[in-house]
Amino acid sequence: MVIQLPEGSWWDWDVVEWNAGLLRLGSGYDISYAHHLELVFADPVLVRCPSFFHDPVFRAPTPDEMQSVADQVGETPPVVVAFDADAGGPGPAPCLIAAGRVDVVRGTVFRYWRELAAGERLAPWVQPPVA
C-alpha cells in the first residue's frame, strides 16, 4: 500500500502514541508545538521506523519486505506501508509498518496545554496544569 498524503508541508514526523492496539504518527512543518496530520495504524503487528524522522517518501513495499512481514508475523496483514525517511544517518532509513488498518487524520493537535477551539485536540501526554 502506498500512502497518499493530502497537500501540505509534512516535513517533521514522530511517534505520538504507541501501544498494543495503536500506532499514531504525527506530522507537520514544525512539530515543536503542534502537528496537523496523523497516520493512525490500528492493530500494528510490525513497526520498523525511528521515533523521529523527516520527509518520508512513501512507496510500495518490495517483495522482500512483504516476505519479511509474512515470515515474522505468520501472514500478510491487510496494511503494509513502506517508506524511506531522513533519520539523521548517512542515507535514507528504510521503514516498514504492518497493521490491520491505517487512517489519515487531519486536524490541529497541540503538544502543550491550552483551551481548545472546535476541531482541535491535545496530544495524549498533555495534562492540565496543577493548581
XYZ file of C-alpha atoms in Angstrom:
131
model
C 0.000 0.000 0.000
C 1.298 3.448 -0.888
C 0.059 6.204 1.436
C -1.265 9.293 -0.335
C -0.837 12.358 1.869
C -3.058 15.415 1.476
C -1.490 18.630 0.199
C 0.629 20.268 2.863
C 4.081 20.555 4.334
C 4.683 17.261 6.135
C 8.377 17.599 6.990
C 8.720 16.613 10.677
C 7.321 13.267 11.876
C 7.306 11.476 15.214
C 5.600 8.742 17.180
C 2.766 10.422 19.091
C 1.317 7.279 20.638
C 2.147 3.584 20.514
C 0.530 0.720 22.369
C -0.551 -2.828 21.563
C -3.561 -1.703 19.540
C -2.444 1.602 18.001
C 0.479 3.419 16.422
C -0.071 7.142 15.831
C 2.481 9.125 13.801
C 2.166 12.925 13.851
C 3.426 15.319 11.203
C 3.730 18.977 10.290
C 6.190 21.544 9.058
C 7.457 22.077 12.617
C 6.022 19.815 15.312
C 7.509 21.656 18.295
C 4.117 22.943 19.459
C 1.506 21.180 17.313
C 1.048 18.774 14.450
C -1.641 18.820 11.766
C -1.605 15.354 10.218
C -1.663 11.863 11.705
C -1.268 8.389 10.307
C -3.157 6.137 12.697
C -2.348 2.436 12.392
C -4.824 0.087 14.091
C -3.519 -3.254 15.352
C 0.146 -2.781 14.373
C 1.957 -6.120 14.167
C 5.332 -4.938 12.886
C 6.912 -1.494 13.180
C 10.338 -0.622 11.788
C 10.820 3.119 11.882
C 12.665 5.661 14.027
C 10.735 7.579 16.654
C 11.537 10.884 14.897
C 12.220 11.380 11.182
C 11.886 13.828 8.294
C 10.445 13.955 4.806
C 9.326 10.341 4.238
C 8.898 9.079 0.696
C 6.090 6.524 0.691
C 6.438 3.654 -1.754
C 5.122 0.164 -2.432
C 6.732 -2.499 -0.237
C 9.294 -4.616 -2.063
C 8.685 -8.364 -2.464
C 11.460 -8.973 0.089
C 9.756 -6.636 2.597
C 6.414 -8.386 2.076
C 8.103 -11.755 2.617
C 9.839 -10.441 5.741
C 6.479 -9.348 7.186
C 4.883 -12.709 6.382
C 7.848 -14.567 7.908
C 7.763 -12.510 11.109
C 4.008 -12.405 11.744
C 2.905 -15.615 10.033
C 0.667 -13.933 7.443
C 0.362 -10.805 5.339
C -1.673 -8.210 7.261
C -4.235 -6.026 5.449
C -1.926 -2.970 5.533
C 1.800 -2.936 4.800
C 3.271 0.557 4.414
C 6.844 1.201 3.314
C 8.748 4.469 3.188
C 12.249 5.877 3.213
C 12.971 8.805 5.530
C 15.725 11.065 6.750
C 16.523 9.874 10.266
C 19.843 11.672 10.616
C 22.039 8.943 9.178
C 24.199 8.965 6.062
C 21.265 7.928 3.853
C 17.520 7.378 3.963
C 16.277 4.896 6.563
C 14.028 2.164 5.098
C 10.860 1.928 7.201
C 8.073 -0.641 7.300
C 4.773 -0.773 9.204
C 2.294 -3.661 9.044
C -1.133 -3.269 10.626
C -4.802 -4.086 10.425
C -5.811 -0.646 9.150
C -4.438 2.847 8.562
C -6.311 6.150 8.642
C -5.047 9.558 7.545
C -6.391 12.139 10.012
C -6.113 15.917 9.573
C -6.570 18.430 12.371
C -4.635 20.518 14.840
C -3.188 18.583 17.777
C -1.449 20.777 20.345
C 1.537 19.441 22.265
C 1.039 21.775 25.232
C -1.870 22.690 27.497
C -4.311 25.262 26.145
C -8.016 25.833 25.783
C -9.280 24.251 22.582
C -11.425 25.573 19.754
C -13.780 23.341 17.792
C -11.929 20.545 15.998
C -8.683 20.945 17.958
C -7.204 18.227 20.175
C -4.406 17.759 22.669
C -1.622 15.205 22.315
C -2.128 12.167 24.586
C 0.574 13.218 27.076
C -0.732 16.768 27.613
C -2.300 17.318 31.037
C -3.913 20.431 32.533
C -1.699 22.459 34.844
C -1.812 21.548 38.515
C -3.162 24.395 40.608
